Amino acid sequence: MRNKMTLMALAVAALANSQPRRVINLTDGWQFSRDNNHWESVSVPHDWAIAGPFDKKWDLQYVAIEQNGETEKSEKSGRSGALPWIGQGFYRTTVTIPDGYSRATLMIDGAMSNARVKVGGKQLAYWPYGYNAFNVDIPVSQTGNTLDIEVSLDNVEESSRWYPGGGIYRPVRLLLTGENHFPVWQTYIRTLTASTEKAIVEVVAKAQGEKGNTIAVLRDHDGRVVAEASEDDVNDAVLQLAVANPRLWSPESPYLYTLTLSRLVGGKKVDEESHKVGIRTISVSKDGGFRLNGVSRKIKGVCLHHDLGPLGAAENKAAVIRQIKMMKAMGCDAIRTAHNMPSTLQMEVCDSLGMMVMAESFDMWIYPKCKNGYAKFFKEWADRDIENLVLHHRNHPSIVMWSIGNEIPEQWSKEGVEISRHLQSLCHRLDPSRPVTQGMDRAEAALKSGFAQVMDVPGFNYRVHKYEKNIAQLPQGFLLGSETASTVSSRGVYKFPVVVSDNAVYDDGQCSSYDTEYCSWSNLPDDDWRCQDDYPWVIGEFVWTGYDYLGEPTPYDTYWPSRSSYFGICDLAGLPKDRYYLYRSRWNTATHTIHLLPHWTWPGREGELTPVYCYTDAPEAELFVNGKSQGRISKRQDSRLDRYRLRWNDVTYQPGELRVVAYNADGSVMGEQKVLTAGKPVALRMDVECPSSDHTTFKADGATLKADHATLKADGADLAFITVSLEDANGTFCPTLSDDITIEVTGEGVFEAACNGDATSLQSMRQPTMKLFSGKAVFVVRSTTQSGTIQVTATDKLRRLKRSISITTK
């Protein structure tokens, strides 16, 4: 070890002699073909299938879904999204390597699927699992290198239970170094101990090439050095950094330090890499449950599939930020990457915004859930896939546990127990700092075989009524709701009479937004909360799901057209459903929630029974219809639906004003909300979200932003999400309209996608025309690389209405 002055002097002196590593983002310059003959120019990330068209023929499956309790086969027309993702796709690009680099590593964050990589016509890599990242080492000489890179992909029918997308759907980068360098994914950073007074951060830094010196410097957010250490004449260094008065990472305060690792050989700097570091500790135990930084907390999580609604599987930073910020505003503090491995970008966003993560790996092991699924590769590839998952992501503070599987059929067997032990041990060897879990859906079988007992964190999917029997057999002394609720709803759709049902279906292919409908294997949110409140050994939950996703249109698996899920707290367009506010009323403890449902525009229902619900953190409230009280009611501990909701079940509909006044426990007024009957639509409304903009402020009412403040980065990738709706002469939202809306984009932006959240819509999401669904549709606009102004004009031809807004790019 050296003192601070010596370390800094060494680094500065070596800087002039260094040939810094270089990372090239391979975004543009790709050619794509479906037949290896006709080529088009594309940018990566790219999803070849999202433009459609939607058609039940694309992956028509005739199966019995055992996980849903089915015993007889039936036609599943939209199970994997009803988009043309099956088949081959070919990508090619050419990259010129600057002089002075002797090593190149192609880093592919995700390619769907069965990826074969050729460079100069020679195959250098094959990786079958489309959800995993992998690296390809490319030999290069010191000068004059031009790399011809080809990636071929092959998606097979009946290989997925949801929409997987098609293509190189996550970023691709090329890392250039010399012979003496830090290899990809070989640096390991973990917090050994942490308090508000002192933390010890350990850095294991492996280097290739000649022996030399490794220097680690940790800086705070303002660039000040807070700790440093070094080790001489080694390839593999183990360094400990002592940090005084550290800022600890948490969802409430996601503070990140920057670690710089320098490699010196013969007194010359030969390589340098940097990492964002979150100082935090995690543990699970019978006494403390789940602890972050030594403090017990119940996980308030959601499950997320990898698709981004109308963008498909093609990853985009602004869209990921939008997802995470919307969940944060609800009070969510964790996501489960169900049922697939996360991306680098997604974890970076979770690090910076403060979202804990369960990073999941597989949906199946040896026994197949679909004919051509990952079970075909598990025996040969599982260890390599787990190794890549953990090595790739273990330095992200947001990740708090690994998941080795979801509803694995082998959970009843001795073989399944041994596989669990093996995969969990592999995770521990690669990363001793985190616990391992998996989601089990057959509690009796998993407990009888010992499958549940071997896990660090026993995770159970649904069946909350079995929790008490489960815990009695678990030596761990706690359990996690690894997948909960599966409540279904369609945004803005209300069914009468209001009933609680685990199998409700309707002729229009929609579900009721009263949030009283769920699936045969699942339950209502209220049931999970009762368990968490009444049983201290339930350490939290991950709700299925935070957002609707393409595929799995339960309970309409056999209904056409239906091609996306109904489980989401937000719909496929990213708009919050009523259920968003139910979760917010429980999870967001920083801001009060008062949300009335349903809407109050019901021509033809005058005088009919129309129940009114209020989702609020207030213990009681009074409802008024046109100024007349409908009663002041309180939440009830002894009632399934009235413990966490306020309900007036005997209200009759009268046009006018619906108003609720909410009261604190001491009887003082917390606040109120009004819902008005809409009149004739006379104007278009456009609300803009720019998720990655510094000017964006996400509000509790759906994260909207005034259009005149909207700003995008002129980077060719930033996105604005524009929600279009209609309002009457008083500015009241019209909640029942289904008008066709067309947008035109001019200036420094282009139309990217459109979605209305309707699971039965067959309109292309890559055309600038979309029907309103429950009065709303979302249009996505992408910036160019030029600073200036984007003009967006929305038109409703039916009503001869038009409105324009401007978005600044810089």
PDB file of N, CA and C in Angstrom, residues 100-163:
ATOM      1  N   GLY A 100      -2.914   1.093 -32.713  1.00  0.00           N
ATOM      2  CA  GLY A 100      -2.407   1.057 -31.348  1.00  0.00           C
ATOM      3  C   GLY A 100      -3.127   0.106 -30.422  1.00  0.00           C
ATOM      4  N   TYR A 101      -4.160  -0.574 -30.897  1.00  0.00           N
ATOM      5  CA  TYR A 101      -4.882  -1.524 -30.064  1.00  0.00           C
ATOM      6  C   TYR A 101      -4.626  -2.942 -30.556  1.00  0.00           C
ATOM      7  N   SER A 102      -4.401  -3.833 -29.609  1.00  0.00           N
ATOM      8  CA  SER A 102      -4.094  -5.216 -29.982  1.00  0.00           C
ATOM      9  C   SER A 102      -5.189  -6.193 -29.586  1.00  0.00           C
ATOM     10  N   ARG A 103      -6.180  -5.725 -28.819  1.00  0.00           N
ATOM     11  CA  ARG A 103      -7.254  -6.620 -28.405  1.00  0.00           C
ATOM     12  C   ARG A 103      -8.597  -5.929 -28.610  1.00  0.00           C
ATOM     13  N   ALA A 104      -9.568  -6.698 -29.088  1.00  0.00           N
ATOM     14  CA  ALA A 104     -10.930  -6.186 -29.273  1.00  0.00           C
ATOM     15  C   ALA A 104     -11.909  -7.199 -28.700  1.00  0.00           C
ATOM     16  N   THR A 105     -12.898  -6.692 -27.974  1.00  0.00           N
ATOM     17  CA  THR A 105     -13.947  -7.548 -27.422  1.00  0.00           C
ATOM     18  C   THR A 105     -15.296  -6.998 -27.860  1.00  0.00           C
ATOM     19  N   LEU A 106     -16.044  -7.820 -28.599  1.00  0.00           N
ATOM     20  CA  LEU A 106     -17.394  -7.463 -29.012  1.00  0.00           C
ATOM     21  C   LEU A 106     -18.337  -7.842 -27.882  1.00  0.00           C
ATOM     22  N   MET A 107     -19.072  -6.857 -27.340  1.00  0.00           N
ATOM     23  CA  MET A 107     -19.956  -7.083 -26.199  1.00  0.00           C
ATOM     24  C   MET A 107     -21.405  -6.941 -26.661  1.00  0.00           C
ATOM     25  N   ILE A 108     -22.110  -8.065 -26.729  1.00  0.00           N
ATOM     26  CA  ILE A 108     -23.502  -8.103 -27.184  1.00  0.00           C
ATOM     27  C   ILE A 108     -24.387  -8.289 -25.966  1.00  0.00           C
ATOM     28  N   ASP A 109     -25.242  -7.301 -25.689  1.00  0.00           N
ATOM     29  CA  ASP A 109     -26.026  -7.329 -24.461  1.00  0.00           C
ATOM     30  C   ASP A 109     -27.276  -8.194 -24.577  1.00  0.00           C
ATOM     31  N   GLY A 110     -27.701  -8.521 -25.790  1.00  0.00           N
ATOM     32  CA  GLY A 110     -28.857  -9.385 -25.964  1.00  0.00           C
ATOM     33  C   GLY A 110     -29.226  -9.510 -27.424  1.00  0.00           C
ATOM     34  N   ALA A 111     -29.345 -10.737 -27.923  1.00  0.00           N
ATOM     35  CA  ALA A 111     -29.717 -10.995 -29.319  1.00  0.00           C
ATOM     36  C   ALA A 111     -30.641 -12.201 -29.329  1.00  0.00           C
ATOM     37  N   MET A 112     -31.820 -12.044 -29.907  1.00  0.00           N
ATOM     38  CA  MET A 112     -32.872 -13.057 -29.849  1.00  0.00           C
ATOM     39  C   MET A 112     -32.965 -13.796 -31.179  1.00  0.00           C
ATOM     40  N   SER A 113     -32.573 -14.988 -31.269  1.00  0.00           N
ATOM     41  CA  SER A 113     -31.830 -15.827 -30.340  1.00  0.00           C
ATOM     42  C   SER A 113     -30.990 -16.779 -31.183  1.00  0.00           C
ATOM     43  N   ASN A 114     -30.303 -17.757 -30.517  1.00  0.00           N
ATOM     44  CA  ASN A 114     -29.388 -18.661 -31.207  1.00  0.00           C
ATOM     45  C   ASN A 114     -28.386 -17.866 -32.045  1.00  0.00           C
ATOM     46  N   ALA A 115     -27.702 -16.947 -31.383  1.00  0.00           N
ATOM     47  CA  ALA A 115     -26.808 -16.015 -32.083  1.00  0.00           C
ATOM     48  C   ALA A 115     -25.520 -16.695 -32.509  1.00  0.00           C
ATOM     49  N   ARG A 116     -25.169 -16.485 -33.776  1.00  0.00           N
ATOM     50  CA  ARG A 116     -23.877 -16.904 -34.322  1.00  0.00           C
ATOM     51  C   ARG A 116     -23.161 -15.661 -34.819  1.00  0.00           C
ATOM     52  N   VAL A 117     -21.921 -15.484 -34.354  1.00  0.00           N
ATOM     53  CA  VAL A 117     -21.152 -14.282 -34.675  1.00  0.00           C
ATOM     54  C   VAL A 117     -19.948 -14.667 -35.520  1.00  0.00           C
ATOM     55  N   LYS A 118     -19.863 -13.999 -36.672  1.00  0.00           N
ATOM     56  CA  LYS A 118     -18.711 -14.188 -37.552  1.00  0.00           C
ATOM     57  C   LYS A 118     -17.964 -12.874 -37.685  1.00  0.00           C
ATOM     58  N   VAL A 119     -16.640 -12.963 -37.753  1.00  0.00           N
ATOM     59  CA  VAL A 119     -15.794 -11.810 -38.045  1.00  0.00           C
ATOM     60  C   VAL A 119     -14.853 -12.208 -39.173  1.00  0.00           C
ATOM     61  N   GLY A 120     -14.905 -11.458 -40.264  1.00  0.00           N
ATOM     62  CA  GLY A 120     -14.109 -11.812 -41.425  1.00  0.00           C
ATOM     63  C   GLY A 120     -14.486 -13.154 -42.008  1.00  0.00           C
ATOM     64  N   GLY A 121     -15.757 -13.531 -41.888  1.00  0.00           N
ATOM     65  CA  GLY A 121     -16.243 -14.795 -42.429  1.00  0.00           C
ATOM     66  C   GLY A 121     -16.013 -15.991 -41.541  1.00  0.00           C
ATOM     67  N   LYS A 122     -15.343 -15.816 -40.408  1.00  0.00           N
ATOM     68  CA  LYS A 122     -15.044 -16.933 -39.510  1.00  0.00           C
ATOM     69  C   LYS A 122     -15.930 -16.865 -38.277  1.00  0.00           C
ATOM     70  N   GLN A 123     -16.615 -17.968 -37.971  1.00  0.00           N
ATOM     71  CA  GLN A 123     -17.471 -17.975 -36.797  1.00  0.00           C
ATOM     72  C   GLN A 123     -16.625 -18.001 -35.534  1.00  0.00           C
ATOM     73  N   LEU A 124     -16.853 -17.010 -34.654  1.00  0.00           N
ATOM     74  CA  LEU A 124     -16.108 -16.900 -33.410  1.00  0.00           C
ATOM     75  C   LEU A 124     -16.950 -17.202 -32.179  1.00  0.00           C
ATOM     76  N   ALA A 125     -18.278 -17.193 -32.314  1.00  0.00           N
ATOM     77  CA  ALA A 125     -19.106 -17.415 -31.128  1.00  0.00           C
ATOM     78  C   ALA A 125     -20.486 -17.918 -31.510  1.00  0.00           C
ATOM     79  N   TYR A 126     -21.051 -18.692 -30.599  1.00  0.00           N
ATOM     80  CA  TYR A 126     -22.451 -19.117 -30.672  1.00  0.00           C
ATOM     81  C   TYR A 126     -23.021 -19.010 -29.270  1.00  0.00           C
ATOM     82  N   TRP A 127     -24.184 -18.351 -29.143  1.00  0.00           N
ATOM     83  CA  TRP A 127     -24.842 -18.250 -27.838  1.00  0.00           C
ATOM     84  C   TRP A 127     -26.345 -18.395 -28.051  1.00  0.00           C
ATOM     85  N   PRO A 128     -26.942 -19.493 -27.541  1.00  0.00           N
ATOM     86  CA  PRO A 128     -28.352 -19.751 -27.843  1.00  0.00           C
ATOM     87  C   PRO A 128     -29.347 -18.908 -27.052  1.00  0.00           C
ATOM     88  N   TYR A 129     -29.024 -18.556 -25.799  1.00  0.00           N
ATOM     89  CA  TYR A 129     -30.013 -17.906 -24.924  1.00  0.00           C
ATOM     90  C   TYR A 129     -30.132 -16.427 -25.274  1.00  0.00           C
ATOM     91  N   GLY A 130     -31.309 -16.056 -25.752  1.00  0.00           N
ATOM     92  CA  GLY A 130     -31.499 -14.702 -26.240  1.00  0.00           C
ATOM     93  C   GLY A 130     -31.529 -13.635 -25.168  1.00  0.00           C
ATOM     94  N   TYR A 131     -31.717 -14.018 -23.901  1.00  0.00           N
ATOM     95  CA  TYR A 131     -31.813 -13.032 -22.830  1.00  0.00           C
ATOM     96  C   TYR A 131     -30.475 -12.740 -22.160  1.00  0.00           C
ATOM     97  N   ASN A 132     -29.425 -13.443 -22.548  1.00  0.00           N
ATOM     98  CA  ASN A 132     -28.148 -13.263 -21.869  1.00  0.00           C
ATOM     99  C   ASN A 132     -27.190 -12.414 -22.693  1.00  0.00           C
ATOM    100  N   ALA A 133     -26.307 -11.718 -22.000  1.00  0.00           N
ATOM    101  CA  ALA A 133     -25.225 -10.993 -22.652  1.00  0.00           C
ATOM    102  C   ALA A 133     -24.035 -11.938 -22.833  1.00  0.00           C
ATOM    103  N   PHE A 134     -23.269 -11.704 -23.878  1.00  0.00           N
ATOM    104  CA  PHE A 134     -22.059 -12.498 -24.084  1.00  0.00           C
ATOM    105  C   PHE A 134     -21.023 -11.655 -24.809  1.00  0.00           C
ATOM    106  N   ASN A 135     -19.755 -12.064 -24.671  1.00  0.00           N
ATOM    107  CA  ASN A 135     -18.634 -11.327 -25.235  1.00  0.00           C
ATOM    108  C   ASN A 135     -17.888 -12.194 -26.231  1.00  0.00           C
ATOM    109  N   VAL A 136     -17.362 -11.549 -27.252  1.00  0.00           N
ATOM    110  CA  VAL A 136     -16.625 -12.243 -28.294  1.00  0.00           C
ATOM    111  C   VAL A 136     -15.238 -11.603 -28.409  1.00  0.00           C
ATOM    112  N   ASP A 137     -14.188 -12.374 -28.101  1.00  0.00           N
ATOM    113  CA  ASP A 137     -12.821 -11.881 -28.253  1.00  0.00           C
ATOM    114  C   ASP A 137     -12.411 -11.959 -29.711  1.00  0.00           C
ATOM    115  N   ILE A 138     -11.908 -10.827 -30.227  1.00  0.00           N
ATOM    116  CA  ILE A 138     -11.525 -10.746 -31.639  1.00  0.00           C
ATOM    117  C   ILE A 138     -10.044 -10.429 -31.732  1.00  0.00           C
ATOM    118  N   PRO A 139      -9.237 -11.288 -32.340  1.00  0.00           N
ATOM    119  CA  PRO A 139      -7.808 -10.984 -32.488  1.00  0.00           C
ATOM    120  C   PRO A 139      -7.599  -9.874 -33.525  1.00  0.00           C
ATOM    121  N   VAL A 140      -6.782  -8.879 -33.159  1.00  0.00           N
ATOM    122  CA  VAL A 140      -6.480  -7.786 -34.082  1.00  0.00           C
ATOM    123  C   VAL A 140      -4.993  -7.510 -34.053  1.00  0.00           C
ATOM    124  N   SER A 141      -4.467  -6.940 -35.119  1.00  0.00           N
ATOM    125  CA  SER A 141      -3.064  -6.519 -35.153  1.00  0.00           C
ATOM    126  C   SER A 141      -2.984  -5.063 -34.736  1.00  0.00           C
ATOM    127  N   GLN A 142      -1.785  -4.523 -34.638  1.00  0.00           N
ATOM    128  CA  GLN A 142      -1.610  -3.175 -34.120  1.00  0.00           C
ATOM    129  C   GLN A 142      -2.106  -2.091 -35.067  1.00  0.00           C
ATOM    130  N   THR A 143      -2.124  -2.357 -36.361  1.00  0.00           N
ATOM    131  CA  THR A 143      -2.512  -1.316 -37.313  1.00  0.00           C
ATOM    132  C   THR A 143      -3.391  -1.879 -38.420  1.00  0.00           C
ATOM    133  N   GLY A 144      -4.170  -0.977 -39.008  1.00  0.00           N
ATOM    134  CA  GLY A 144      -4.898  -1.288 -40.241  1.00  0.00           C
ATOM    135  C   GLY A 144      -5.943  -2.360 -40.132  1.00  0.00           C
ATOM    136  N   ASN A 145      -6.730  -2.371 -39.062  1.00  0.00           N
ATOM    137  CA  ASN A 145      -7.743  -3.403 -38.888  1.00  0.00           C
ATOM    138  C   ASN A 145      -9.120  -2.920 -39.319  1.00  0.00           C
ATOM    139  N   THR A 146      -9.752  -3.642 -40.198  1.00  0.00           N
ATOM    140  CA  THR A 146     -11.157  -3.430 -40.532  1.00  0.00           C
ATOM    141  C   THR A 146     -11.899  -4.726 -40.251  1.00  0.00           C
ATOM    142  N   LEU A 147     -12.899  -4.659 -39.364  1.00  0.00           N
ATOM    143  CA  LEU A 147     -13.611  -5.852 -38.962  1.00  0.00           C
ATOM    144  C   LEU A 147     -14.955  -5.917 -39.668  1.00  0.00           C
ATOM    145  N   ASP A 148     -15.186  -6.982 -40.404  1.00  0.00           N
ATOM    146  CA  ASP A 148     -16.491  -7.258 -40.997  1.00  0.00           C
ATOM    147  C   ASP A 148     -17.236  -8.197 -40.052  1.00  0.00           C
ATOM    148  N   ILE A 149     -18.247  -7.650 -39.369  1.00  0.00           N
ATOM    149  CA  ILE A 149     -18.969  -8.382 -38.326  1.00  0.00           C
ATOM    150  C   ILE A 149     -20.325  -8.824 -38.853  1.00  0.00           C
ATOM    151  N   GLU A 150     -20.638 -10.097 -38.665  1.00  0.00           N
ATOM    152  CA  GLU A 150     -21.937 -10.650 -39.061  1.00  0.00           C
ATOM    153  C   GLU A 150     -22.565 -11.357 -37.858  1.00  0.00           C
ATOM    154  N   VAL A 151     -23.850 -11.119 -37.651  1.00  0.00           N
ATOM    155  CA  VAL A 151     -24.599 -11.807 -36.597  1.00  0.00           C
ATOM    156  C   VAL A 151     -25.840 -12.415 -37.227  1.00  0.00           C
ATOM    157  N   SER A 152     -25.972 -13.722 -37.113  1.00  0.00           N
ATOM    158  CA  SER A 152     -27.179 -14.391 -37.612  1.00  0.00           C
ATOM    159  C   SER A 152     -27.977 -14.923 -36.434  1.00  0.00           C
ATOM    160  N   LEU A 153     -29.310 -14.840 -36.540  1.00  0.00           N
ATOM    161  CA  LEU A 153     -30.219 -15.237 -35.465  1.00  0.00           C
ATOM    162  C   LEU A 153     -31.291 -16.158 -36.005  1.00  0.00           C
ATOM    163  N   ASP A 154     -31.813 -17.003 -35.132  1.00  0.00           N
ATOM    164  CA  ASP A 154     -32.833 -17.972 -35.551  1.00  0.00           C
ATOM    165  C   ASP A 154     -33.820 -18.185 -34.420  1.00  0.00           C
ATOM    166  N   ASN A 155     -35.036 -17.660 -34.579  1.00  0.00           N
ATOM    167  CA  ASN A 155     -36.107 -17.828 -33.591  1.00  0.00           C
ATOM    168  C   ASN A 155     -37.038 -18.945 -34.020  1.00  0.00           C
ATOM    169  N   VAL A 156     -37.275 -19.882 -33.121  1.00  0.00           N
ATOM    170  CA  VAL A 156     -38.042 -21.081 -33.431  1.00  0.00           C
ATOM    171  C   VAL A 156     -39.440 -20.964 -32.819  1.00  0.00           C
ATOM    172  N   GLU A 157     -40.445 -21.507 -33.514  1.00  0.00           N
ATOM    173  CA  GLU A 157     -41.822 -21.476 -33.011  1.00  0.00           C
ATOM    174  C   GLU A 157     -41.929 -22.247 -31.694  1.00  0.00           C
ATOM    175  N   GLU A 158     -42.926 -21.877 -30.899  1.00  0.00           N
ATOM    176  CA  GLU A 158     -43.206 -22.503 -29.609  1.00  0.00           C
ATOM    177  C   GLU A 158     -41.973 -22.576 -28.715  1.00  0.00           C
ATOM    178  N   SER A 159     -41.210 -21.482 -28.706  1.00  0.00           N
ATOM    179  CA  SER A 159     -40.046 -21.408 -27.834  1.00  0.00           C
ATOM    180  C   SER A 159     -40.227 -20.388 -26.723  1.00  0.00           C
ATOM    181  N   SER A 160     -41.424 -19.755 -26.670  1.00  0.00           N
ATOM    182  CA  SER A 160     -41.643 -18.729 -25.651  1.00  0.00           C
ATOM    183  C   SER A 160     -43.090 -18.732 -25.192  1.00  0.00           C
ATOM    184  N   ARG A 161     -43.293 -18.317 -23.932  1.00  0.00           N
ATOM    185  CA  ARG A 161     -44.644 -18.183 -23.372  1.00  0.00           C
ATOM    186  C   ARG A 161     -45.155 -16.749 -23.460  1.00  0.00           C
ATOM    187  N   TRP A 162     -44.347 -15.830 -23.996  1.00  0.00           N
ATOM    188  CA  TRP A 162     -44.713 -14.422 -24.150  1.00  0.00           C
ATOM    189  C   TRP A 162     -43.956 -13.899 -25.364  1.00  0.00           C
ATOM    190  N   TYR A 163     -44.102 -12.626 -25.670  1.00  0.00           N
ATOM    191  CA  TYR A 163     -43.423 -12.057 -26.827  1.00  0.00           C
ATOM    192  C   TYR A 163     -41.931 -11.859 -26.536  1.00  0.00           C
TER     193      TYR A 163
END
